[in-house]
Amino acid sequence: MTKTGRATDIGAMVIALMATSALPTMAADAVFGFSGWAVGYLPTAVAIDRLTEMGYEIEVAELGGNSNQLQAAATGAVQITAIAQVMDAIDQGLDSRFFMEANTNEFLLVSKAEFETCESLDGRTVGIQSTGSFVGQLAIQWLAQACPGTNTNLTVIEGSDNRLAALLANQLDSSVVDLQDWTLLQRAKPGEFTVTGDFTKMMPIMRAAFAAPQSFIAENPQLIEDWIRVHLDVYREAYDNPDLLVDKGRELLGEIDPEALPAIVEAFLAAQVWPVDGGLGKQDVMDTINFFNNDGEPFVNIKTADDVADRTMLDKVLSQ
């Protein structure tokens, strides 16, 4: 998430993209680049199946970490991205805009049962991804806001699954984990842990949002409309029929215990991480901008929600 250190690289990639004046020729109707299949993206997996049935050819690129996703977006290797941090590239000049929200924050701060409040974590070990990461900033910013003066021992452990293992091994008092690993923690040690900070409610900022170059949106309005419409249909259906996502998860997420998958999907649905109205409310977008600004390296050019989001196509679909 840290902007310094990669700003120059992003700027160079954006300049190169602008110099070509065109995106690379592609066989598919669009290349969708994202981190990789996870529970949060199960509605998109279902949506892409439906878009394929409608005749679209959507190429899926599983890119891994943030830097790979940003590079792919900045160079035009992908047309549709999902990473909220594409704002870093937009701030450097990338002519891309969010056109629909994918999912809101799915992280929690969970602790041993005796640590129910943030104040009780004074002097305790708290696991985070890193101080500059989205996950780390959730903990750092929330602790600063909710209980200033509380001093925790922040411990860097990369990967929510690794922090889960550390909790289970009694190596941490508290940690930021996602809804999936919170569900697994409850199954492994019921009643031994509690939610100290529910970031899904306290900090419901954009975790992922679909974005594309404005030129691509203008040249492919029907694709963008259908992308939005199909996703909204899947979101709404999933809340009524969780098996829609459970079945897709069993197909794509072989590393997850199939018996645990229904409970994991239910946790995501209970947190309402998938916005049935498509999200992108001005305040939601501004809260996300402010969250990233509060990491100590504020955006230079991004000042308002309109600088990163364009609701035109979403509003059109919602009005139909």
Short mmCIF file of C-alpha atoms in Angstrom, two decimals:
data_model
loop_
_atom_site.label_atom_id
_atom_site.label_comp_id
_atom_site.label_asym_id
_atom_site.label_seq_id
_atom_site.Cartn_x
_atom_site.Cartn_y
_atom_site.Cartn_z
CA MET A 1 0.00 0.00 0.00
CA THR A 2 2.95 2.32 0.56
CA LYS A 3 3.16 4.80 -2.26
CA THR A 4 6.81 5.80 -1.89
CA GLY A 5 9.16 3.35 -3.54
CA ARG A 6 6.88 2.34 -6.35
CA ALA A 7 5.57 5.76 -7.42
CA THR A 8 8.46 6.15 -9.87
CA ASP A 9 7.84 2.71 -11.36
CA ILE A 10 4.11 3.37 -11.72
CA GLY A 11 4.80 6.76 -13.23
CA ALA A 12 7.20 5.27 -15.78
CA MET A 13 4.69 2.57 -16.73
CA VAL A 14 1.91 5.12 -17.11
CA ILE A 15 4.08 7.35 -19.29
CA ALA A 16 4.91 4.35 -21.47
CA LEU A 17 1.24 3.47 -21.76
CA MET A 18 0.31 7.04 -22.65
CA ALA A 19 3.06 7.12 -25.29
CA THR A 20 1.56 4.17 -27.13
CA SER A 21 -1.84 5.91 -27.25
CA ALA A 22 -3.53 2.51 -27.37
CA LEU A 23 -4.05 -0.65 -25.41
CA PRO A 24 -2.45 -3.80 -26.81
CA THR A 25 -4.47 -5.86 -29.26
CA MET A 26 -6.19 -8.77 -27.55
CA ALA A 27 -8.20 -11.75 -28.69
CA ALA A 28 -10.54 -11.69 -25.69
CA ASP A 29 -13.26 -9.09 -25.17
CA ALA A 30 -11.49 -8.19 -21.91
CA VAL A 31 -8.70 -9.43 -19.69
CA PHE A 32 -9.67 -9.42 -16.02
CA GLY A 33 -6.65 -9.16 -13.71
CA PHE A 34 -6.88 -9.86 -9.99
CA SER A 35 -4.96 -11.53 -7.16
CA GLY A 36 -6.44 -15.01 -7.56
CA TRP A 37 -9.54 -17.02 -6.73
CA ALA A 38 -10.71 -16.67 -3.14
CA VAL A 39 -14.07 -16.62 -1.37
CA GLY A 40 -14.41 -12.88 -1.95
CA TYR A 41 -14.28 -13.41 -5.71
CA LEU A 42 -16.69 -16.36 -5.93
CA PRO A 43 -19.54 -14.12 -7.23
CA THR A 44 -17.20 -12.95 -10.01
CA ALA A 45 -16.42 -16.56 -10.92
CA VAL A 46 -20.15 -17.23 -11.30
CA ALA A 47 -20.62 -13.94 -13.18
CA ILE A 48 -17.84 -14.74 -15.66
CA ASP A 49 -19.47 -18.12 -16.35
CA ARG A 50 -22.69 -16.30 -17.17
CA LEU A 51 -20.95 -13.68 -19.31
CA THR A 52 -19.31 -16.52 -21.23
CA GLU A 53 -22.72 -18.07 -21.81
CA MET A 54 -23.84 -14.69 -23.18
CA GLY A 55 -21.08 -14.86 -25.78
CA TYR A 56 -18.33 -12.79 -24.16
CA GLU A 57 -14.76 -14.03 -24.03
CA ILE A 58 -13.28 -12.95 -20.70
CA GLU A 59 -9.68 -13.91 -20.10
CA VAL A 60 -8.82 -14.35 -16.42
CA ALA A 61 -5.32 -13.44 -15.22
CA GLU A 62 -4.41 -14.48 -11.67
CA LEU A 63 -1.62 -12.03 -10.87
CA GLY A 64 -0.88 -12.48 -7.17
CA GLY A 65 0.39 -9.48 -5.22
CA ASN A 66 -0.46 -5.80 -5.45
CA SER A 67 2.64 -4.82 -7.42
CA ASN A 68 1.84 -7.30 -10.21
CA GLN A 69 -1.75 -6.08 -10.42
CA LEU A 70 -0.69 -2.44 -10.52
CA GLN A 71 1.88 -3.11 -13.21
CA ALA A 72 -0.62 -5.00 -15.34
CA ALA A 73 -3.14 -2.18 -15.02
CA ALA A 74 -0.61 0.56 -15.72
CA THR A 75 0.80 -1.13 -18.84
CA GLY A 76 -2.60 -2.06 -20.26
CA ALA A 77 -1.95 -5.80 -19.98
CA VAL A 78 -5.36 -6.10 -18.33
CA GLN A 79 -8.47 -4.05 -19.02
CA ILE A 80 -10.56 -4.75 -15.91
CA THR A 81 -8.94 -4.75 -12.48
CA ALA A 82 -10.35 -5.32 -9.02
CA ILE A 83 -7.70 -3.98 -6.65
CA ALA A 84 -8.68 -0.86 -4.68
CA GLN A 85 -5.03 0.19 -4.64
CA VAL A 86 -5.22 0.92 -8.36
CA MET A 87 -5.80 4.40 -6.93
CA ASP A 88 -2.01 4.56 -6.53
CA ALA A 89 -1.68 4.33 -10.32
CA ILE A 90 -4.60 6.72 -10.90
CA ASP A 91 -2.85 9.24 -8.66
CA GLN A 92 0.20 8.89 -10.91
CA GLY A 93 -1.81 9.55 -14.07
CA LEU A 94 -3.47 6.29 -15.10
CA ASP A 95 -6.74 7.17 -16.83
CA SER A 96 -8.79 4.47 -15.09
CA ARG A 97 -11.98 4.66 -13.03
CA PHE A 98 -13.89 2.36 -10.71
CA PHE A 99 -17.25 1.48 -12.25
CA MET A 100 -18.58 -0.96 -9.62
CA GLU A 101 -17.64 -2.19 -6.18
CA ALA A 102 -16.62 -5.85 -5.87
CA ASN A 103 -16.55 -6.37 -2.11
CA THR A 104 -16.06 -4.43 1.09
CA ASN A 105 -13.58 -5.10 3.87
CA GLU A 106 -13.62 -8.73 5.03
CA PHE A 107 -11.12 -8.47 7.91
CA LEU A 108 -11.48 -8.67 11.68
CA LEU A 109 -9.20 -8.20 14.66
CA VAL A 110 -9.62 -11.40 16.67
CA SER A 111 -8.09 -12.13 20.07
CA LYS A 112 -7.95 -14.63 22.86
CA ALA A 113 -11.30 -14.57 24.64
CA GLU A 114 -10.04 -12.48 27.58
CA PHE A 115 -9.07 -9.58 25.31
CA GLU A 116 -12.48 -8.20 24.37
CA THR A 117 -11.56 -4.51 24.05
CA CYS A 118 -8.78 -2.69 22.29
CA GLU A 119 -7.59 -1.31 25.64
CA SER A 120 -7.10 -4.87 26.91
CA LEU A 121 -4.50 -5.39 24.17
CA ASP A 122 -2.03 -3.02 25.86
CA GLY A 123 1.32 -4.80 25.88
CA ARG A 124 -0.03 -7.76 23.89
CA THR A 125 1.25 -9.24 20.63
CA VAL A 126 -0.90 -8.40 17.61
CA GLY A 127 -0.25 -10.06 14.27
CA ILE A 128 -0.37 -8.00 11.06
CA GLN A 129 0.68 -8.44 7.44
CA SER A 130 3.08 -5.48 7.57
CA THR A 131 2.92 -1.89 8.78
CA GLY A 132 2.42 -0.57 5.24
CA SER A 133 -0.11 -3.16 4.09
CA PHE A 134 -3.88 -2.80 3.91
CA VAL A 135 -4.20 -5.36 6.73
CA GLY A 136 -1.60 -3.68 8.88
CA GLN A 137 -3.12 -0.26 8.41
CA LEU A 138 -6.53 -1.59 9.47
CA ALA A 139 -5.10 -2.48 12.86
CA ILE A 140 -2.86 0.56 13.20
CA GLN A 141 -5.50 3.11 12.24
CA TRP A 142 -8.28 1.46 14.26
CA LEU A 143 -6.17 1.16 17.42
CA ALA A 144 -5.13 4.82 17.08
CA GLN A 145 -8.76 5.91 16.70
CA ALA A 146 -10.46 3.56 19.17
CA CYS A 147 -7.95 3.54 22.02
CA PRO A 148 -5.15 6.07 21.63
CA GLY A 149 -2.37 5.40 24.10
CA THR A 150 -2.73 1.64 23.96
CA ASN A 151 0.67 0.17 23.13
CA THR A 152 0.61 -3.18 21.36
CA ASN A 153 3.50 -5.28 20.13
CA LEU A 154 2.82 -5.44 16.40
CA THR A 155 4.24 -8.65 14.95
CA VAL A 156 4.62 -9.04 11.19
CA ILE A 157 3.39 -12.40 9.91
CA GLU A 158 2.56 -12.43 6.21
CA GLY A 159 -0.60 -14.25 5.16
CA SER A 160 -3.89 -14.52 7.01
CA ASP A 161 -3.50 -18.32 7.08
CA ASN A 162 -0.09 -18.00 8.75
CA ARG A 163 -1.51 -15.63 11.36
CA LEU A 164 -4.29 -18.17 11.92
CA ALA A 165 -1.65 -20.85 12.54
CA ALA A 166 0.14 -18.54 14.99
CA LEU A 167 -3.09 -17.96 16.91
CA LEU A 168 -3.75 -21.68 17.08
CA ALA A 169 -0.19 -22.27 18.29
CA ASN A 170 -0.59 -19.67 21.08
CA GLN A 171 2.09 -17.47 19.51
CA LEU A 172 -0.14 -14.38 19.28
CA ASP A 173 -2.63 -12.74 21.61
CA SER A 174 -4.50 -11.10 18.76
CA SER A 175 -4.35 -10.81 14.99
CA VAL A 176 -5.99 -9.39 11.91
CA VAL A 177 -7.54 -12.28 9.94
CA ASP A 178 -10.15 -12.51 7.23
CA LEU A 179 -13.63 -13.95 7.61
CA GLN A 180 -12.48 -17.28 6.21
CA ASP A 181 -9.77 -17.77 8.82
CA TRP A 182 -12.02 -16.48 11.61
CA THR A 183 -14.52 -19.19 10.67
CA LEU A 184 -11.77 -21.84 10.69
CA LEU A 185 -10.49 -20.55 14.06
CA GLN A 186 -13.94 -20.92 15.58
CA ARG A 187 -14.23 -24.44 14.23
CA ALA A 188 -10.82 -25.43 15.58
CA LYS A 189 -11.15 -23.82 19.03
CA PRO A 190 -14.78 -22.85 19.70
CA GLY A 191 -15.22 -20.25 22.42
CA GLU A 192 -11.50 -19.59 22.89
CA PHE A 193 -11.35 -16.45 20.75
CA THR A 194 -13.40 -13.30 20.34
CA VAL A 195 -13.78 -10.45 17.84
CA THR A 196 -12.11 -7.41 19.37
CA GLY A 197 -12.58 -5.23 16.30
CA ASP A 198 -15.08 -5.98 13.54
CA PHE A 199 -13.59 -4.05 10.65
CA THR A 200 -16.40 -5.22 8.34
CA LYS A 201 -18.68 -2.85 10.29
CA MET A 202 -16.27 -0.31 11.79
CA MET A 203 -14.27 0.26 8.59
CA PRO A 204 -16.48 -0.93 5.68
CA ILE A 205 -14.20 0.54 3.05
CA MET A 206 -13.72 -0.85 -0.45
CA ARG A 207 -11.54 -3.94 -0.38
CA ALA A 208 -11.95 -4.53 -4.10
CA ALA A 209 -13.65 -2.55 -6.85
CA PHE A 210 -13.80 -3.09 -10.58
CA ALA A 211 -11.98 -0.46 -12.61
CA ALA A 212 -11.12 0.01 -16.27
CA PRO A 213 -9.53 2.68 -18.47
CA GLN A 214 -12.07 5.35 -19.37
CA SER A 215 -11.33 4.74 -23.05
CA PHE A 216 -12.14 1.03 -22.65
CA ILE A 217 -15.41 1.83 -20.87
CA ALA A 218 -16.37 4.28 -23.64
CA GLU A 219 -15.55 1.74 -26.38
CA ASN A 220 -17.23 -1.22 -24.66
CA PRO A 221 -20.35 0.15 -22.95
CA GLN A 222 -22.43 -3.01 -23.44
CA LEU A 223 -19.75 -5.22 -21.89
CA ILE A 224 -19.46 -2.93 -18.87
CA GLU A 225 -23.24 -2.76 -18.50
CA ASP A 226 -23.51 -6.55 -18.69
CA TRP A 227 -20.60 -6.99 -16.27
CA ILE A 228 -22.43 -4.80 -13.76
CA ARG A 229 -25.87 -6.31 -14.35
CA VAL A 230 -24.70 -9.91 -14.10
CA HIS A 231 -22.69 -9.23 -10.94
CA LEU A 232 -25.68 -7.56 -9.28
CA ASP A 233 -27.83 -10.56 -10.20
CA VAL A 234 -25.29 -12.94 -8.68
CA TYR A 235 -24.94 -10.86 -5.51
CA ARG A 236 -28.69 -10.84 -4.97
CA GLU A 237 -29.10 -14.53 -5.74
CA ALA A 238 -26.26 -15.48 -3.39
CA TYR A 239 -27.94 -13.88 -0.39
CA ASP A 240 -31.02 -16.00 -1.10
CA ASN A 241 -29.13 -19.13 -2.16
CA PRO A 242 -25.65 -19.48 -0.58
CA ASP A 243 -25.18 -22.82 -2.36
CA LEU A 244 -24.60 -20.83 -5.54
CA LEU A 245 -21.24 -19.73 -4.10
CA VAL A 246 -20.56 -22.89 -2.10
CA ASP A 247 -20.76 -25.01 -5.25
CA LYS A 248 -18.46 -22.66 -7.15
CA GLY A 249 -16.07 -22.60 -4.20
CA ARG A 250 -15.84 -26.38 -4.16
CA GLU A 251 -14.97 -26.20 -7.85
CA LEU A 252 -12.27 -23.52 -7.53
CA LEU A 253 -10.96 -23.59 -3.96
CA GLY A 254 -9.67 -27.09 -3.44
CA GLU A 255 -7.43 -25.97 -0.58
CA ILE A 256 -10.46 -25.20 1.61
CA ASP A 257 -12.10 -28.02 3.56
CA PRO A 258 -15.37 -28.65 1.66
CA GLU A 259 -17.18 -29.19 4.96
CA ALA A 260 -16.09 -25.76 6.20
CA LEU A 261 -16.98 -23.91 3.00
CA PRO A 262 -20.71 -23.38 3.75
CA ALA A 263 -19.87 -21.71 7.07
CA ILE A 264 -17.21 -19.56 5.43
CA VAL A 265 -19.58 -18.41 2.69
CA GLU A 266 -22.24 -17.69 5.32
CA ALA A 267 -19.75 -15.50 7.23
CA PHE A 268 -19.15 -13.42 4.10
CA LEU A 269 -22.88 -13.16 3.43
CA ALA A 270 -23.62 -12.21 7.05
CA ALA A 271 -21.07 -9.40 6.79
CA GLN A 272 -22.77 -8.27 3.55
CA VAL A 273 -19.46 -7.75 1.80
CA TRP A 274 -21.05 -7.96 -1.66
CA PRO A 275 -23.07 -4.75 -2.36
CA VAL A 276 -26.39 -5.51 -4.06
CA ASP A 277 -26.58 -1.87 -5.16
CA GLY A 278 -23.10 -1.94 -6.70
CA GLY A 279 -21.57 0.27 -4.02
CA LEU A 280 -19.45 3.28 -5.01
CA GLY A 281 -21.40 5.70 -2.82
CA LYS A 282 -19.49 8.98 -2.60
CA GLN A 283 -18.97 8.63 1.14
CA ASP A 284 -17.79 5.02 0.78
CA VAL A 285 -15.29 6.05 -1.86
CA MET A 286 -14.10 9.02 0.19
CA ASP A 287 -13.71 6.82 3.28
CA THR A 288 -11.51 4.53 1.22
CA ILE A 289 -9.46 7.44 -0.12
CA ASN A 290 -9.04 8.79 3.40
CA PHE A 291 -8.00 5.37 4.69
CA PHE A 292 -5.17 5.21 2.18
CA ASN A 293 -4.28 8.85 2.82
CA ASN A 294 -3.91 8.08 6.52
CA ASP A 295 -1.00 5.73 5.92
CA GLY A 296 1.23 8.80 6.07
CA GLU A 297 1.70 9.18 2.33
CA PRO A 298 -1.39 10.98 1.04
CA PHE A 299 -2.35 11.05 -2.61
CA VAL A 300 -1.07 14.02 -4.56
CA ASN A 301 -3.80 14.38 -7.18
CA ILE A 302 -6.77 12.42 -5.82
CA LYS A 303 -9.00 14.75 -3.83
CA THR A 304 -12.61 13.66 -4.43
CA ALA A 305 -14.60 10.51 -5.18
CA ASP A 306 -15.01 11.66 -8.79
CA ASP A 307 -11.25 11.48 -9.24
CA VAL A 308 -11.36 7.67 -8.95
CA ALA A 309 -14.96 6.54 -9.54
CA ASP A 310 -17.52 6.97 -12.32
CA ARG A 311 -21.02 5.74 -11.48
CA THR A 312 -22.47 6.50 -14.92
CA MET A 313 -22.81 2.90 -16.08
CA LEU A 314 -23.82 1.62 -12.64
CA ASP A 315 -26.56 4.21 -12.33
CA LYS A 316 -27.79 3.35 -15.81
CA VAL A 317 -28.09 -0.34 -14.92
CA LEU A 318 -29.79 0.44 -11.60
CA SER A 319 -32.35 2.62 -13.35
CA GLN A 320 -33.42 -0.11 -15.77
#
